Amino acid sequence: MQQQHHKLNIFKSVNFNKGIYVSLFQLILLVSVFTQVTAGAQIKDNRLPIIIDADTANEVDDLYAIVRAIKEPSFNILGITSAQFHTSPLATENTVQESQDINEKILNLMGDYSIPLPLGSNVPITNNTEPASSPASNFIVKMAHKLPAGEKLNVVVLGSSTNVASAILEDPSIIEKLKVHYLGFWHTVETNTYNKKEFNTGNDPKAVDILLNTKGLDLSIMTATTSQHLVFTKAEVDAQLKNKGGIADYLINRWDTYERWWTKDDPEKKSWIMWDVAIIEALAHPELSKIETFLTPPENTPRLINIHTKIDIDLMKTDFWQSLNKK
């Protein structure tokens, strides 16, 4: 009887220990899975949350900038919104739809169907207190609120600033959640003087003033003065992209077929200013651009804004081509 009782105790002990080992194994497995999931989430969270707002159909550089941004692993592109450019002599009655169509074409050629493409406003803001609302401005508001506390939504404006200014008017509570990167106007560093007679600014002057006047808005400007120095040549573009198919040929074709209406210089289009590429490169690699703080123009609310005053042209070009050639 004692022998049977002893065997029973041994059996219970073995099963008890086995249960501990199984539970311990399950715990280790659970911790491992949790660690992997957490690590994955951290990698994703470390990417810069970005919305690109572009008047893509207006010119050539927008297309190159968007493709470069999509190729950037440190960007989490939440959406690409379309912008109007109604002051262009080539403008149709629906310039925002033209930009929208090219945005869709770019993503199709790159095989990326995951990025939302909300349509922007086809008209500028006409009243400083009334937004020119659109799916794009609604989307900016929505995405700003979705971000975790303390994290800012980077809105990169490559054309008119109608959509982001409208978003601010629609819901001022997003101001502290935004970081706006605007490509526009001219600026003289030495005297801190501004010249707003510039294409992007002219397509919605009231929207630009809203950005400048909004206290608490984190605003950085890549001026035309600075970005004009980033120039691509047709020879280097052909060498890097020609006859490679897909998006590469699309970029080449855009250069070849777009009518450059603002200048009679360089009729053979041997070079092109890549204004928009400069702001994307500066965002991807802050070390390639010098940023200084300046007071806003005298006609605007006095506050400090950030302005890119100098860029490393050679390194930006090198990085651009390396990024585009990555598989």
Coordinates of C-alpha atoms in Angstrom, one line a residue:
M1 CA 0.0 0.0 0.0
Q2 CA 2.8 2.4 0.9
Q3 CA 4.6 1.5 -2.3
Q4 CA 1.5 2.3 -4.3
H5 CA 1.1 5.6 -2.4
H6 CA 4.8 6.4 -3.1
K7 CA 4.3 5.7 -6.8
L8 CA 1.2 8.0 -6.8
N9 CA 3.2 10.8 -5.3
I10 CA 5.9 10.4 -7.9
F11 CA 3.3 10.4 -10.6
K12 CA 1.7 13.6 -9.2
S13 CA 5.2 15.2 -8.9
V14 CA 6.1 14.4 -12.5
N15 CA 2.8 15.8 -13.8
F16 CA 3.1 18.9 -11.6
N17 CA 6.7 19.6 -12.8
K18 CA 5.6 18.9 -16.4
G19 CA 2.8 21.4 -15.9
I20 CA 5.3 24.0 -14.7
Y21 CA 7.6 23.4 -17.7
V22 CA 4.6 23.7 -20.1
S23 CA 3.4 26.9 -18.4
L24 CA 7.0 28.3 -18.5
F25 CA 7.3 27.4 -22.2
Q26 CA 4.0 29.1 -22.9
L27 CA 5.1 32.2 -21.0
I28 CA 8.4 32.4 -22.8
L29 CA 6.6 32.0 -26.1
L30 CA 4.1 34.7 -25.2
V31 CA 6.9 37.1 -24.2
S32 CA 8.8 36.4 -27.4
V33 CA 5.8 37.1 -29.6
F34 CA 5.0 40.2 -27.6
T35 CA 8.6 41.4 -27.9
Q36 CA 8.5 40.9 -31.7
V37 CA 5.2 42.7 -32.1
T38 CA 6.4 45.6 -29.9
A39 CA 9.6 45.8 -31.8
G40 CA 7.7 45.9 -35.1
A41 CA 5.4 48.6 -33.7
Q42 CA 8.5 50.7 -32.6
I43 CA 10.0 50.5 -36.1
K44 CA 6.8 51.7 -37.6
D45 CA 6.3 54.4 -35.1
N46 CA 9.8 55.7 -35.7
R47 CA 8.9 56.6 -39.3
L48 CA 7.9 60.2 -40.0
P49 CA 4.1 60.5 -40.4
I50 CA 3.7 62.5 -43.6
I51 CA 1.0 63.8 -45.9
I52 CA 2.2 65.2 -49.2
D53 CA 0.1 68.0 -50.8
A54 CA 1.0 68.6 -54.4
D55 CA 0.0 70.5 -57.5
T56 CA 1.4 67.6 -59.4
A57 CA 0.1 68.5 -62.8
N58 CA 1.5 72.0 -62.8
E59 CA 5.1 71.2 -63.5
V60 CA 7.8 68.5 -63.6
D61 CA 9.5 68.6 -60.2
D62 CA 6.5 67.5 -58.2
L63 CA 6.6 64.1 -59.9
Y64 CA 10.2 63.6 -59.1
A65 CA 9.6 64.7 -55.5
I66 CA 6.7 62.4 -54.9
V67 CA 8.6 59.3 -56.3
R68 CA 11.6 60.2 -54.1
A69 CA 9.3 60.5 -51.1
I70 CA 7.7 57.1 -51.7
K71 CA 11.1 55.5 -51.9
E72 CA 12.2 56.9 -48.5
P73 CA 12.1 54.2 -45.8
S74 CA 12.0 56.7 -43.0
F75 CA 8.7 58.2 -44.3
N76 CA 5.3 56.9 -43.3
I77 CA 3.3 58.4 -46.1
L78 CA -0.3 58.6 -44.8
G79 CA -1.7 60.2 -47.9
I80 CA -1.0 62.3 -51.0
T81 CA -3.5 65.1 -51.5
S82 CA -4.0 67.0 -54.8
A83 CA -3.7 70.8 -55.0
Q84 CA -5.0 73.4 -57.4
F85 CA -2.9 75.8 -59.5
H86 CA -5.5 78.1 -61.1
T87 CA -3.2 80.9 -62.0
S88 CA -1.2 79.0 -64.5
P89 CA -1.7 80.0 -68.2
L90 CA -2.1 76.3 -68.9
A91 CA -4.8 75.9 -66.2
T92 CA -8.0 74.1 -67.1
E93 CA -11.3 74.6 -65.2
N94 CA -10.3 71.7 -62.9
T95 CA -6.6 71.8 -62.1
V96 CA -7.0 69.8 -58.9
Q97 CA -8.4 66.9 -60.9
E98 CA -5.3 67.1 -63.2
S99 CA -3.1 66.8 -60.1
Q100 CA -5.2 64.0 -58.8
D101 CA -5.0 62.0 -62.1
I102 CA -1.2 62.2 -62.1
N103 CA -1.0 61.2 -58.4
E104 CA -3.0 58.1 -59.2
K105 CA -0.8 57.3 -62.3
I106 CA 2.4 57.5 -60.2
L107 CA 1.1 55.1 -57.6
N108 CA -0.2 52.7 -60.3
L109 CA 3.2 52.7 -62.0
M110 CA 5.0 52.1 -58.7
G111 CA 2.6 49.3 -57.8
D112 CA 1.6 51.1 -54.5
Y113 CA -2.1 51.0 -53.9
S114 CA -2.0 51.4 -50.1
I115 CA -1.5 55.2 -50.0
P116 CA -4.8 57.2 -49.9
L117 CA -5.2 60.0 -52.4
P118 CA -7.9 62.5 -51.2
L119 CA -9.0 65.1 -53.7
G120 CA -8.1 68.7 -52.8
S121 CA -10.0 72.0 -53.3
N122 CA -10.2 73.3 -56.9
V123 CA -10.5 76.9 -55.7
P124 CA -8.4 79.0 -53.3
I125 CA -9.5 80.4 -50.0
T126 CA -11.4 83.7 -50.5
N127 CA -12.1 84.6 -46.8
N128 CA -9.6 84.3 -44.0
T129 CA -12.2 82.7 -41.8
E130 CA -13.9 80.3 -44.2
P131 CA -12.1 77.1 -45.4
A132 CA -12.2 75.8 -49.0
S133 CA -13.2 72.4 -47.7
S134 CA -12.5 69.2 -49.6
P135 CA -11.8 65.5 -48.9
A136 CA -8.1 66.5 -48.6
S137 CA -8.7 69.1 -45.8
N138 CA -11.0 66.7 -44.0
F139 CA -8.3 64.0 -44.3
I140 CA -5.6 66.2 -42.8
V141 CA -7.9 66.9 -39.8
K142 CA -8.7 63.2 -39.4
M143 CA -5.0 62.1 -39.6
A144 CA -3.9 64.8 -37.2
H145 CA -6.3 63.5 -34.6
K146 CA -5.4 59.8 -35.1
L147 CA -1.7 60.4 -34.2
P148 CA -0.6 59.5 -30.6
A149 CA -0.3 62.3 -28.1
G150 CA 2.9 64.3 -28.6
E151 CA 3.4 63.2 -32.2
K152 CA 3.0 65.7 -35.0
L153 CA 1.6 65.2 -38.5
N154 CA 4.1 66.5 -41.1
V155 CA 2.2 68.1 -44.0
V156 CA 4.5 68.8 -46.9
V157 CA 3.1 71.4 -49.2
L158 CA 4.6 71.4 -52.7
G159 CA 2.0 73.8 -54.3
S160 CA -0.8 76.1 -53.1
S161 CA -1.4 75.8 -49.4
T162 CA -5.2 75.7 -49.7
N163 CA -5.8 72.3 -48.3
V164 CA -3.8 72.6 -45.1
A165 CA -4.9 76.1 -44.4
S166 CA -8.5 74.9 -44.8
A167 CA -7.9 72.1 -42.4
I168 CA -6.7 74.6 -39.8
L169 CA -9.8 76.7 -40.3
E170 CA -12.1 73.6 -40.1
D171 CA -10.6 72.5 -36.8
P172 CA -8.1 74.8 -35.0
S173 CA -7.5 72.1 -32.4
I174 CA -5.1 70.4 -34.8
I175 CA -2.7 73.3 -34.8
E176 CA -0.6 71.9 -32.1
K177 CA -0.6 68.5 -33.9
L178 CA 0.8 69.8 -37.2
K179 CA 4.2 70.5 -38.6
V180 CA 3.8 72.3 -41.9
H181 CA 6.7 72.2 -44.5
Y182 CA 5.9 74.8 -47.2
L183 CA 7.7 75.4 -50.4
G184 CA 7.1 79.0 -51.4
F185 CA 7.9 82.7 -51.7
W186 CA 11.3 84.4 -51.9
H187 CA 13.4 85.5 -48.9
T188 CA 16.5 87.5 -48.4
V189 CA 18.4 86.2 -45.4
E190 CA 20.6 89.2 -44.8
T191 CA 17.7 91.7 -44.4
N192 CA 14.9 89.2 -43.6
T193 CA 12.8 90.6 -46.4
Y194 CA 10.1 88.6 -48.1
N195 CA 8.7 88.6 -51.7
K196 CA 5.4 86.8 -52.0
K197 CA 5.3 87.2 -55.8
E198 CA 6.0 83.5 -56.3
F199 CA 3.8 80.9 -58.1
N200 CA 2.8 78.7 -55.1
T201 CA 2.1 81.7 -52.9
G202 CA 0.1 83.4 -55.7
N203 CA -2.2 80.4 -56.1
D204 CA -3.6 81.1 -52.6
P205 CA -2.2 84.2 -50.9
K206 CA -4.8 84.0 -48.1
A207 CA -3.9 80.4 -47.3
V208 CA -0.2 81.5 -47.0
D209 CA -1.2 84.3 -44.7
I210 CA -3.2 81.9 -42.5
L211 CA -0.1 79.7 -42.1
L212 CA 2.1 82.7 -41.2
N213 CA -0.5 84.2 -38.9
T214 CA -1.5 81.1 -37.0
K215 CA 0.2 81.3 -33.6
G216 CA 1.5 78.0 -32.3
L217 CA 1.7 76.5 -35.8
D218 CA 5.1 74.7 -36.4
L219 CA 6.0 76.2 -39.8
S220 CA 9.1 75.6 -41.9
I221 CA 9.7 77.2 -45.3
M222 CA 11.8 75.9 -48.1
T223 CA 12.0 79.2 -50.1
A224 CA 12.3 79.5 -53.8
T225 CA 15.4 81.5 -53.1
T226 CA 17.1 78.4 -51.6
S227 CA 15.5 75.6 -53.6
Q228 CA 16.3 77.2 -57.0
H229 CA 19.9 76.0 -56.7
L230 CA 18.9 72.3 -57.0
V231 CA 19.1 71.7 -60.7
F232 CA 19.0 68.5 -62.7
T233 CA 20.3 68.2 -66.2
K234 CA 18.6 66.3 -69.0
A235 CA 21.8 64.4 -69.5
E236 CA 21.9 63.0 -66.0
V237 CA 18.2 62.3 -66.0
D238 CA 18.4 60.4 -69.2
A239 CA 21.5 58.5 -68.0
Q240 CA 19.7 57.5 -64.8
L241 CA 16.2 56.8 -66.1
K242 CA 15.9 56.4 -69.8
N243 CA 14.5 53.2 -71.2
K244 CA 14.1 51.6 -67.8
G245 CA 10.4 51.3 -68.1
G246 CA 7.6 52.0 -65.6
I247 CA 7.9 55.1 -63.5
A248 CA 11.3 55.9 -64.9
D249 CA 10.0 56.4 -68.4
Y250 CA 7.0 58.3 -67.1
L251 CA 9.4 60.8 -65.4
I252 CA 11.4 61.2 -68.6
N253 CA 8.3 61.7 -70.7
R254 CA 7.0 64.4 -68.3
W255 CA 10.2 66.3 -68.8
D256 CA 10.1 65.9 -72.6
T257 CA 6.5 66.8 -73.1
Y258 CA 5.8 69.6 -70.5
E259 CA 5.6 73.1 -72.0
R260 CA 7.7 75.4 -69.8
W261 CA 5.7 78.5 -70.2
W262 CA 7.4 80.9 -67.7
T263 CA 10.7 81.3 -69.5
K264 CA 12.2 81.4 -73.0
D265 CA 15.6 80.5 -71.7
D266 CA 16.9 77.0 -72.4
P267 CA 14.3 76.1 -75.1
E268 CA 15.8 72.6 -75.4
K269 CA 15.1 72.0 -71.7
K270 CA 18.6 70.9 -71.0
S271 CA 18.1 71.6 -67.2
W272 CA 15.3 71.9 -64.7
I273 CA 15.0 73.4 -61.3
M274 CA 13.9 70.7 -58.8
W275 CA 12.3 73.0 -56.3
D276 CA 10.1 70.3 -54.7
V277 CA 12.9 67.7 -54.5
A278 CA 14.8 70.0 -52.3
I279 CA 12.1 70.0 -49.6
I280 CA 11.8 66.2 -49.7
E281 CA 15.5 65.7 -49.5
A282 CA 15.8 68.2 -46.6
L283 CA 13.1 66.3 -44.7
A284 CA 14.6 62.9 -45.4
H285 CA 18.1 64.2 -44.5
P286 CA 18.0 67.2 -42.2
E287 CA 21.8 67.3 -42.3
L288 CA 21.7 68.4 -45.9
S289 CA 20.0 71.7 -45.1
K290 CA 20.6 74.6 -42.9
I291 CA 17.6 76.0 -41.0
E292 CA 17.5 79.4 -39.4
T293 CA 14.8 81.2 -37.4
F294 CA 13.3 84.4 -38.6
L295 CA 10.5 86.8 -37.8
T296 CA 7.4 86.6 -40.1
P297 CA 6.8 89.4 -42.7
P298 CA 5.7 92.8 -41.2
E299 CA 2.2 92.4 -42.6
N300 CA 1.7 89.2 -40.8
T301 CA 1.3 88.2 -37.1
P302 CA 4.7 88.7 -35.4
R303 CA 6.1 85.3 -34.6
L304 CA 9.1 83.1 -35.4
I305 CA 9.2 80.6 -38.2
N306 CA 11.9 78.3 -39.6
I307 CA 13.5 78.9 -43.0
H308 CA 15.9 76.7 -45.0
T309 CA 18.7 79.1 -46.0
K310 CA 21.2 76.7 -47.6
I311 CA 21.2 73.2 -49.0
D312 CA 23.9 70.8 -50.0
I313 CA 23.2 70.5 -53.7
D314 CA 25.7 67.8 -54.5
L315 CA 24.7 65.4 -51.7
M316 CA 21.0 65.9 -52.4
K317 CA 21.5 64.9 -56.0
T318 CA 23.6 61.9 -55.0
D319 CA 21.0 60.8 -52.5
F320 CA 18.2 61.3 -54.9
W321 CA 19.6 59.0 -57.6
Q322 CA 20.7 56.4 -55.1
S323 CA 17.2 56.3 -53.7
L324 CA 15.5 56.0 -57.0
N325 CA 17.8 53.2 -58.1
K326 CA 17.1 51.1 -55.0
K327 CA 14.9 48.1 -55.7

